[in-house]
PDB file of C-alpha atoms in Angstrom:
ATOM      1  CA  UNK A   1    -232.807 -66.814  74.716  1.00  0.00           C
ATOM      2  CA  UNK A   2    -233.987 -69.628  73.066  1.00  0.00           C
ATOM      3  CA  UNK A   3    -230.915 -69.159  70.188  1.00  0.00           C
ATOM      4  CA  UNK A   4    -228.292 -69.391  73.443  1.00  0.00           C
ATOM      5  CA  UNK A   5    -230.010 -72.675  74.948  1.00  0.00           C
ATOM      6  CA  UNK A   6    -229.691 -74.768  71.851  1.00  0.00           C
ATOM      7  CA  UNK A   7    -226.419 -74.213  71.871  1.00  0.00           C
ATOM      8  CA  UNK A   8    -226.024 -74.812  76.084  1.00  0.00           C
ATOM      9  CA  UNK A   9    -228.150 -78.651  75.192  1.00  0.00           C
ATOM     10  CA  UNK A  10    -225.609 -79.273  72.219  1.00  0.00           C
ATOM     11  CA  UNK A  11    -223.715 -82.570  71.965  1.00  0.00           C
ATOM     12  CA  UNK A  12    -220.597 -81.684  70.970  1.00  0.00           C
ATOM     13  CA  UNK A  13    -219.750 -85.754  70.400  1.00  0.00           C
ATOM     14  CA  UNK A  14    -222.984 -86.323  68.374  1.00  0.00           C
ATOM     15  CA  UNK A  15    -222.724 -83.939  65.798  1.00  0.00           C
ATOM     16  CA  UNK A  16    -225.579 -86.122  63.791  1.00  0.00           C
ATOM     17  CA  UNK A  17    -228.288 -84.272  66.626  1.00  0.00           C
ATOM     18  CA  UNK A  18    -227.183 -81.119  66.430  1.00  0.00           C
ATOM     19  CA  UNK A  19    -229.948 -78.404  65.738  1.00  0.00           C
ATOM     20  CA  UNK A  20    -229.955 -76.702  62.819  1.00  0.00           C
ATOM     21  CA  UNK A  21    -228.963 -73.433  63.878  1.00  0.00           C
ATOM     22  CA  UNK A  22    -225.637 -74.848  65.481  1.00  0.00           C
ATOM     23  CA  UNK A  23    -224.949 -76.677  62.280  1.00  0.00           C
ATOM     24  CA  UNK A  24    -225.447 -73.709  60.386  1.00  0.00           C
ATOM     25  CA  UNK A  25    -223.239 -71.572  62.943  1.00  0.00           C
ATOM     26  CA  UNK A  26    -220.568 -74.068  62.832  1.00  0.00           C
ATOM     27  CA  UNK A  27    -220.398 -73.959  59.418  1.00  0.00           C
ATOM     28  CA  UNK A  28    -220.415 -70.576  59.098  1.00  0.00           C
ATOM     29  CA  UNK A  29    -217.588 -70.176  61.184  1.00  0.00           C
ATOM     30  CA  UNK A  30    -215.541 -73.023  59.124  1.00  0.00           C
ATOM     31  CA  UNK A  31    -216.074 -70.941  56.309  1.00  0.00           C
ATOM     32  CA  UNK A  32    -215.122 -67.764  57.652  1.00  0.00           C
ATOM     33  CA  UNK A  33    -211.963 -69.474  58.991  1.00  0.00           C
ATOM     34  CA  UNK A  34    -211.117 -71.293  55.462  1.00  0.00           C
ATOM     35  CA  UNK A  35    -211.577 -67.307  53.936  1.00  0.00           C
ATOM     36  CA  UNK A  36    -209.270 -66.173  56.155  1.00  0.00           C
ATOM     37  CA  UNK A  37    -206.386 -68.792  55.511  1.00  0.00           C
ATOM     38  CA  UNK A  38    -206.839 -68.636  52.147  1.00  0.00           C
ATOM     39  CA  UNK A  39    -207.152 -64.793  51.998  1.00  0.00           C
ATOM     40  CA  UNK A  40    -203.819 -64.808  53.716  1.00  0.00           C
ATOM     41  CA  UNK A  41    -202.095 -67.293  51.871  1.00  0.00           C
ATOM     42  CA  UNK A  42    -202.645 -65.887  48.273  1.00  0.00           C
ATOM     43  CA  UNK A  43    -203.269 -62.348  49.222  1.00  0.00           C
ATOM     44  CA  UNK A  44    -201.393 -61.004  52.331  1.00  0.00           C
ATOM     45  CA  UNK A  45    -198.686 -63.360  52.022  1.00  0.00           C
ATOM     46  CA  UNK A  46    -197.791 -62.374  48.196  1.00  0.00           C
ATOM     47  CA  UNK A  47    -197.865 -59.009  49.309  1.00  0.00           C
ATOM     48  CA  UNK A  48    -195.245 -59.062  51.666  1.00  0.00           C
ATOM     49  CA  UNK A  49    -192.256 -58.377  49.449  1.00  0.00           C
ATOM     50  CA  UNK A  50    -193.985 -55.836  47.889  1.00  0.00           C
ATOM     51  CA  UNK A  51    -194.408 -54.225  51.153  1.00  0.00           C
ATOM     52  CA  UNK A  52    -190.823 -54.505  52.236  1.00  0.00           C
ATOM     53  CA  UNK A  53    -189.546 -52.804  48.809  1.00  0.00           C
ATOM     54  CA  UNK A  54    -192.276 -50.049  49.860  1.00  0.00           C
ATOM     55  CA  UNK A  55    -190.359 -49.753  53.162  1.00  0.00           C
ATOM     56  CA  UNK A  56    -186.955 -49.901  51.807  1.00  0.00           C
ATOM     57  CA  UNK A  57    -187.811 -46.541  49.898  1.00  0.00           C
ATOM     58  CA  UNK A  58    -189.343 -45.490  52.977  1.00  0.00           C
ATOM     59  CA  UNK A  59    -185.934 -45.410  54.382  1.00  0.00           C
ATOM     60  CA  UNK A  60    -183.640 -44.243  51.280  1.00  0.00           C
ATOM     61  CA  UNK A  61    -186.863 -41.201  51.014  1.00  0.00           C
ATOM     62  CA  UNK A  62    -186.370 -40.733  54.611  1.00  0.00           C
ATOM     63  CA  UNK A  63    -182.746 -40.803  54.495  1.00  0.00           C
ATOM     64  CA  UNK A  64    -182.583 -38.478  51.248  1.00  0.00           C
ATOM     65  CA  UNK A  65    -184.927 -35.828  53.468  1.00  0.00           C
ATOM     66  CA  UNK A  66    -182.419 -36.062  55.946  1.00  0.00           C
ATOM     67  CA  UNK A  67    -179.249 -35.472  53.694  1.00  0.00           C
ATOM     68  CA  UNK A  68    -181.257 -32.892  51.585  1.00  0.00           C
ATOM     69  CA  UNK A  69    -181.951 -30.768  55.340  1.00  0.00           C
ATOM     70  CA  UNK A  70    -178.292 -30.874  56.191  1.00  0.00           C
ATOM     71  CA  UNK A  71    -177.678 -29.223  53.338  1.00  0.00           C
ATOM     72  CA  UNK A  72    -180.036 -26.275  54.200  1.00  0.00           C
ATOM     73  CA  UNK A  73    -179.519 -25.814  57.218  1.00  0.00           C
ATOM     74  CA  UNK A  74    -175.623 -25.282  56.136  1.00  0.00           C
ATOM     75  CA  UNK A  75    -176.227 -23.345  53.090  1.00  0.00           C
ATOM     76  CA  UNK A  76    -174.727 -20.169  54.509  1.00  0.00           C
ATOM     77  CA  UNK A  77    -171.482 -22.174  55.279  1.00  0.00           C
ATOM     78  CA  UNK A  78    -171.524 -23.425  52.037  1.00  0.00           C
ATOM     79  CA  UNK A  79    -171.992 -20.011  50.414  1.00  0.00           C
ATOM     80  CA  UNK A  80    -169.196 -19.018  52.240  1.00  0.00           C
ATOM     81  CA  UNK A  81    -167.278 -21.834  51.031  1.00  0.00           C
ATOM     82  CA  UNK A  82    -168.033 -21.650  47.413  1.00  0.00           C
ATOM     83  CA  UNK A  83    -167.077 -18.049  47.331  1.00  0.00           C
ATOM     84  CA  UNK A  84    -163.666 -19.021  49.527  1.00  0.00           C
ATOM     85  CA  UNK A  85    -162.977 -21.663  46.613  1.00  0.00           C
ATOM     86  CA  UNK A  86    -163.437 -19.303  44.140  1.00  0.00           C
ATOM     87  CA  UNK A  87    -160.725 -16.950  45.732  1.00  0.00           C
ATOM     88  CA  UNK A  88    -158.657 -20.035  45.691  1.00  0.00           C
ATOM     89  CA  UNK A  89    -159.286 -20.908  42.016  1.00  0.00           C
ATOM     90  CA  UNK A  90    -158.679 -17.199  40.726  1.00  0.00           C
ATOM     91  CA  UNK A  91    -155.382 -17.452  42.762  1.00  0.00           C
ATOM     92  CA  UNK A  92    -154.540 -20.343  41.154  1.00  0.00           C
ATOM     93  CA  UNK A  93    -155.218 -19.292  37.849  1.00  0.00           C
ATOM     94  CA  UNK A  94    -153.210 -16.146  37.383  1.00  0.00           C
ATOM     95  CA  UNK A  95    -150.342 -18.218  37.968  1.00  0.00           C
ATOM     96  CA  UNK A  96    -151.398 -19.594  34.605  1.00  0.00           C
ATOM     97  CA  UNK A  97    -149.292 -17.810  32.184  1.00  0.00           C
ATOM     98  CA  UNK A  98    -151.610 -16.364  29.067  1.00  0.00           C
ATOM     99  CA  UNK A  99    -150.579 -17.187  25.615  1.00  0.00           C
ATOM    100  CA  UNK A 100    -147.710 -14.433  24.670  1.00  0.00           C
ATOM    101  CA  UNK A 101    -146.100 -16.015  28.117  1.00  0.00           C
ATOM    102  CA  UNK A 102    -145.760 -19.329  27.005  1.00  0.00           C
ATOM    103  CA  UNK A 103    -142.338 -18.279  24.932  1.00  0.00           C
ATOM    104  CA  UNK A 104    -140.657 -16.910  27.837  1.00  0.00           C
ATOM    105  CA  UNK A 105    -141.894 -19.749  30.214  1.00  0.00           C
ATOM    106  CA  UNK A 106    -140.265 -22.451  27.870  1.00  0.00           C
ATOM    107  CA  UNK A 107    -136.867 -20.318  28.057  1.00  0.00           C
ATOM    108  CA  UNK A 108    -137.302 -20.600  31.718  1.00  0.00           C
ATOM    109  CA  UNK A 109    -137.388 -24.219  31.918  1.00  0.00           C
ATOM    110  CA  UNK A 110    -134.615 -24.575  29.391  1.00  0.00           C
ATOM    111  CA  UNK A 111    -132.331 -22.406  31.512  1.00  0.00           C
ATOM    112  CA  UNK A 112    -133.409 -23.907  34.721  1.00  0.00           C
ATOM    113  CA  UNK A 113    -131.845 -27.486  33.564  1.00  0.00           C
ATOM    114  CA  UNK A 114    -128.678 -24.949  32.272  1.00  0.00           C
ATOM    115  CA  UNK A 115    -128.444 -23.270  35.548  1.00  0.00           C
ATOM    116  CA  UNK A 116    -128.234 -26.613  37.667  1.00  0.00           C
ATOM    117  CA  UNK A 117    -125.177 -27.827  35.419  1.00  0.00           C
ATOM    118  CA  UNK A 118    -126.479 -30.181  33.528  1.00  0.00           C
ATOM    119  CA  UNK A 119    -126.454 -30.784  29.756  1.00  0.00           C
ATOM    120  CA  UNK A 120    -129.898 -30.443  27.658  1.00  0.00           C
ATOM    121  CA  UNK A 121    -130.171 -33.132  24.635  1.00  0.00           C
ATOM    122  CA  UNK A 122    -133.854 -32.651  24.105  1.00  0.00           C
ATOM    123  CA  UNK A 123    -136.049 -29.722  24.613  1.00  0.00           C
ATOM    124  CA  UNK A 124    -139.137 -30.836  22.439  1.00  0.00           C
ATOM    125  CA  UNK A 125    -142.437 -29.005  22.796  1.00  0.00           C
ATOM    126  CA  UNK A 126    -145.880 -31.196  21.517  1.00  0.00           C
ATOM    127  CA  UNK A 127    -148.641 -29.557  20.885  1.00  0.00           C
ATOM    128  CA  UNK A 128    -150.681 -28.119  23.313  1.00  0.00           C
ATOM    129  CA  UNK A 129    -154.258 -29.719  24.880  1.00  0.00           C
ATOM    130  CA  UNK A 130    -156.770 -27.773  25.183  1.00  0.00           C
ATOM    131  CA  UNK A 131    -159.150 -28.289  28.027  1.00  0.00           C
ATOM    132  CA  UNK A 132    -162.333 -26.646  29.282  1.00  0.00           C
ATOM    133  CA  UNK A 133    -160.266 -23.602  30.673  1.00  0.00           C
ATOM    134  CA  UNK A 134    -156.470 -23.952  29.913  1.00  0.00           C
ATOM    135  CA  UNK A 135    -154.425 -25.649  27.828  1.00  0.00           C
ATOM    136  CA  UNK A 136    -151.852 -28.209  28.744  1.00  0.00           C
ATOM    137  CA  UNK A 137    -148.381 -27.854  27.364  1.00  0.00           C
ATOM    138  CA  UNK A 138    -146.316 -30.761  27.575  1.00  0.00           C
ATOM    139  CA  UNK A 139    -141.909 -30.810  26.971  1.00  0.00           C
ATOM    140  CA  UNK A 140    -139.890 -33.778  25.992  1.00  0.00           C
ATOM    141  CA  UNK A 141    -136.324 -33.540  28.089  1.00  0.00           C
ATOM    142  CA  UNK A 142    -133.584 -34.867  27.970  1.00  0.00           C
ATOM    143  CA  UNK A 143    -130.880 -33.710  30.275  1.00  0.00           C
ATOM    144  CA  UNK A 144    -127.130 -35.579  31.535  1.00  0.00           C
ATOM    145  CA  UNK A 145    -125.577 -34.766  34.843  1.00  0.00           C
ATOM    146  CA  UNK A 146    -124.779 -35.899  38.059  1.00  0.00           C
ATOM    147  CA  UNK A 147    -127.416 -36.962  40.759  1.00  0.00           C
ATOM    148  CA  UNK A 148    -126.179 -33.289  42.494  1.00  0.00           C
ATOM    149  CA  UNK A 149    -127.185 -31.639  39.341  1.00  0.00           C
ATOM    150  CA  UNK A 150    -130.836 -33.591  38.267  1.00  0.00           C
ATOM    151  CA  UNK A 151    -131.875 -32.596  41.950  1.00  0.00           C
ATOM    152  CA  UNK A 152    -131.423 -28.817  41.509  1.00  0.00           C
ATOM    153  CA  UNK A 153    -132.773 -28.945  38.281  1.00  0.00           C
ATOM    154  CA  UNK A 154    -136.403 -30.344  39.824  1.00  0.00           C
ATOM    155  CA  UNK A 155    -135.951 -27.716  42.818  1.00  0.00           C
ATOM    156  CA  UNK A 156    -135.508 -25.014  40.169  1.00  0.00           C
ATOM    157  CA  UNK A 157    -138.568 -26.036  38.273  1.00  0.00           C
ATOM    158  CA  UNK A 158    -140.144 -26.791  41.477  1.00  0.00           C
ATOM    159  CA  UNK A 159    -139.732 -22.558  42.212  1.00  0.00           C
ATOM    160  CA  UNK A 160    -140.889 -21.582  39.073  1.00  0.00           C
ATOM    161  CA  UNK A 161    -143.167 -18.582  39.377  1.00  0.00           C
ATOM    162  CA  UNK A 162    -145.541 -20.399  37.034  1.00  0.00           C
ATOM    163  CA  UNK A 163    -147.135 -24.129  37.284  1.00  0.00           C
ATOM    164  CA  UNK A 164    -144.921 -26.428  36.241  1.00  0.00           C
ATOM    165  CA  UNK A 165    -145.312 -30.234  36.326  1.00  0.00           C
ATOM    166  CA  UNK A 166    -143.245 -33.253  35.822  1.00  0.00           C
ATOM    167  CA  UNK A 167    -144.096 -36.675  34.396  1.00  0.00           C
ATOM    168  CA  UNK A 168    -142.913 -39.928  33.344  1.00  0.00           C
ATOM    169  CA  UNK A 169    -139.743 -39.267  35.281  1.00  0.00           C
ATOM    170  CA  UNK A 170    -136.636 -42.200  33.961  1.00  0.00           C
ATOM    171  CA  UNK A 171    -133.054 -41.772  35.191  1.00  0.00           C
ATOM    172  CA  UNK A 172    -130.434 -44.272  33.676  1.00  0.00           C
ATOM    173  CA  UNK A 173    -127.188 -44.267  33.581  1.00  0.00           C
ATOM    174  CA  UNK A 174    -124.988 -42.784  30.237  1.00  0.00           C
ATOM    175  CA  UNK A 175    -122.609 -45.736  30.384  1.00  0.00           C
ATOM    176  CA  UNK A 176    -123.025 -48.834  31.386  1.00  0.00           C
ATOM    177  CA  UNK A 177    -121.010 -48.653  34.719  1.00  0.00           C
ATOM    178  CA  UNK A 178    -121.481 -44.931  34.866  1.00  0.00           C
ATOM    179  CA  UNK A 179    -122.992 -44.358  37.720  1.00  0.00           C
ATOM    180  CA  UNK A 180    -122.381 -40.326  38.417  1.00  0.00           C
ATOM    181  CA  UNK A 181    -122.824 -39.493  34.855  1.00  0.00           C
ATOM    182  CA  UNK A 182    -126.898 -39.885  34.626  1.00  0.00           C
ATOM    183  CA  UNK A 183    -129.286 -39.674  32.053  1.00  0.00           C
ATOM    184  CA  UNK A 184    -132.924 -38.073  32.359  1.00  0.00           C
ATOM    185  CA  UNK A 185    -135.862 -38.354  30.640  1.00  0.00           C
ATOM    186  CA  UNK A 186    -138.893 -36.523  31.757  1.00  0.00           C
ATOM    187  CA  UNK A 187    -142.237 -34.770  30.012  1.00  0.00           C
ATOM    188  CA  UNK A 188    -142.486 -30.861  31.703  1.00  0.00           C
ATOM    189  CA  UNK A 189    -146.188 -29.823  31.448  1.00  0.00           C
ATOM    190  CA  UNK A 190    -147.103 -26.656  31.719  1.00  0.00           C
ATOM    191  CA  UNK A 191    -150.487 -24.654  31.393  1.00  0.00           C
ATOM    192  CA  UNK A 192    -151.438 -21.787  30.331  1.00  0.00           C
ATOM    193  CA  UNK A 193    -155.218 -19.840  30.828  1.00  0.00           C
ATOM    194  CA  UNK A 194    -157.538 -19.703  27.325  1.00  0.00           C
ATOM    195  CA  UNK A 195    -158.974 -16.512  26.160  1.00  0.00           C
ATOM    196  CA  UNK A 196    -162.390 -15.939  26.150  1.00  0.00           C
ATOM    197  CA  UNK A 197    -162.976 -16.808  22.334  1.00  0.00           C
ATOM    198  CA  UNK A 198    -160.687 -19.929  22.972  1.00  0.00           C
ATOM    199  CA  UNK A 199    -163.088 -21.182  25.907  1.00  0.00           C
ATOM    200  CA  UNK A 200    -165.985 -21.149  24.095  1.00  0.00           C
ATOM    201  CA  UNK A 201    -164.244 -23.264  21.381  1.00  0.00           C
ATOM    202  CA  UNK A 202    -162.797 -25.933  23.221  1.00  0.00           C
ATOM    203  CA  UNK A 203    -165.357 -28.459  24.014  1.00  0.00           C
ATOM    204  CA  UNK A 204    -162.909 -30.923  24.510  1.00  0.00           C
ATOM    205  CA  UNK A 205    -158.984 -31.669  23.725  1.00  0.00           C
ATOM    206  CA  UNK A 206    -157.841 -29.781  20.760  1.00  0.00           C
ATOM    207  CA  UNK A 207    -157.637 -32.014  17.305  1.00  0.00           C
ATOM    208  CA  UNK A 208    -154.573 -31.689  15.847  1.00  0.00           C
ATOM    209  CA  UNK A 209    -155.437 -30.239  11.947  1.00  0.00           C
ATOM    210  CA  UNK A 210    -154.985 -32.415   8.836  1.00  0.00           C
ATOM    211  CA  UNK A 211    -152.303 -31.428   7.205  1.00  0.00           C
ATOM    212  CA  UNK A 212    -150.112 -29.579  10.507  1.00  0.00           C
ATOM    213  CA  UNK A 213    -146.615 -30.521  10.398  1.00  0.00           C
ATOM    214  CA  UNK A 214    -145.407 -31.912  13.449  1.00  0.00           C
ATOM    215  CA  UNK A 215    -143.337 -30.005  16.141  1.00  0.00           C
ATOM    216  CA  UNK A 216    -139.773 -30.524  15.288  1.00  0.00           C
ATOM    217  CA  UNK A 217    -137.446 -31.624  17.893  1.00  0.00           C
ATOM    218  CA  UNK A 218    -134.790 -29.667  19.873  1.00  0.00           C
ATOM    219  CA  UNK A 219    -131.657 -31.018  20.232  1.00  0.00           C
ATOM    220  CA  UNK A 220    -129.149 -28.856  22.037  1.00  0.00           C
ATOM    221  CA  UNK A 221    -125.646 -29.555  23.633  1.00  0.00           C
ATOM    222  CA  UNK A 222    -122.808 -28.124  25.187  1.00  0.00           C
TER     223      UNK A 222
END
């Protein structure tokens, strides 16, 4: 009782009379403030960009969980899904012709450009490409015709039994003010499947040997 009634006879506008224990208090509590600011300032206060980095993984962890359950709680679908692109990719790949095709496909794609009426130039085959399961075949052409003729010629190779692709299309005219006799140059790819052996050794596109000659060009005409 005696602690409590110093501080009820205190002075607060003479702090020269203050007892002792008040002083000491007062002090005390000056010091326990100053800690506190100066805990805050150069410990807390650094600290807080440390803690939002520790709640911006909070949210990428939390969003992560979140992707990572979507995907189990669909893996059935996606089972289903693998196996019904797997269907689709075996589909797709017997239309691949296999290597003793390849001759006969080539013939096919000469006499599709024969059968629309127009006149082959260039029938040039590069060597192939091989990639991690087929092999890309690509076919310099060169065919003259009418505008009539070039579009049967891409509808023929368009119903192809086998892939066939066309690239780096040009059409120009064969005379200067010619404008129904037409020139075109396109590159025909087409693909075939590798064998098993020829998988396993193609790690990436096929290196064309020292020493191969190169593929001679075709020129054909009417």
């Amino acid at each position: 009782m005696k602690f409590l009634e110093q501080f009820k006879n205190v002075d607060w506008q003479d702090i020269g009379r203050w007892p002792f224990v008040v002083r000491a208090s007062a002090v005390g509590v000056w010091l326990i403030a100053a800690v506190l600011v100066l805990g805050y300032l150069f410990v807390v206060n650094g600290q807080w960009p440390e803690l939002d980095q520790e709640r911006k993984r909070q949210d990428d962890l939390w969003q992560e969980f979140l992707r990572k359950q979507s995907k189990a709680a669909n893996f059935d679908a996606y089972k289903a899904q693998l196996k019904e692109m797997e269907k689709s990719f075996g589909a797709m790949l017997r239309q691949l012709p296999g290597k003793t095709e390849v001759p006969s496909l080539l013939v096919d794609i000469s006499q599709t450009g024969l059968a629309a009426g127009l006149d082959e130039k260039l029938f040039q085959p590069a060597p192939e490409l091989k990639r991690e399961f087929y092999a890309e075949l690509p076919i310099k052409i060169r065919l003259t015709g009418n505008y009539h003729e070039l579009g049967n010629f891409v509808s023929g190779i368009a119903a192809l039994p086998r892939i066939v692709t066309l690239h780096d299309i040009e059409i120009k005219p064969a005379e200067k003010d010619s404008y129904d006799d037409l020139v075109l140059d396109v590159t025909a790819k087409t693909y075939r499947y590798l064998e098993d052996d020829e998988s396993a050794a193609a790690a990436g596109p096929a290196k064309k040997k020292p020493g191969a000659p190169n593929t001679p060009p075709i020129t054909l005409g009417r």
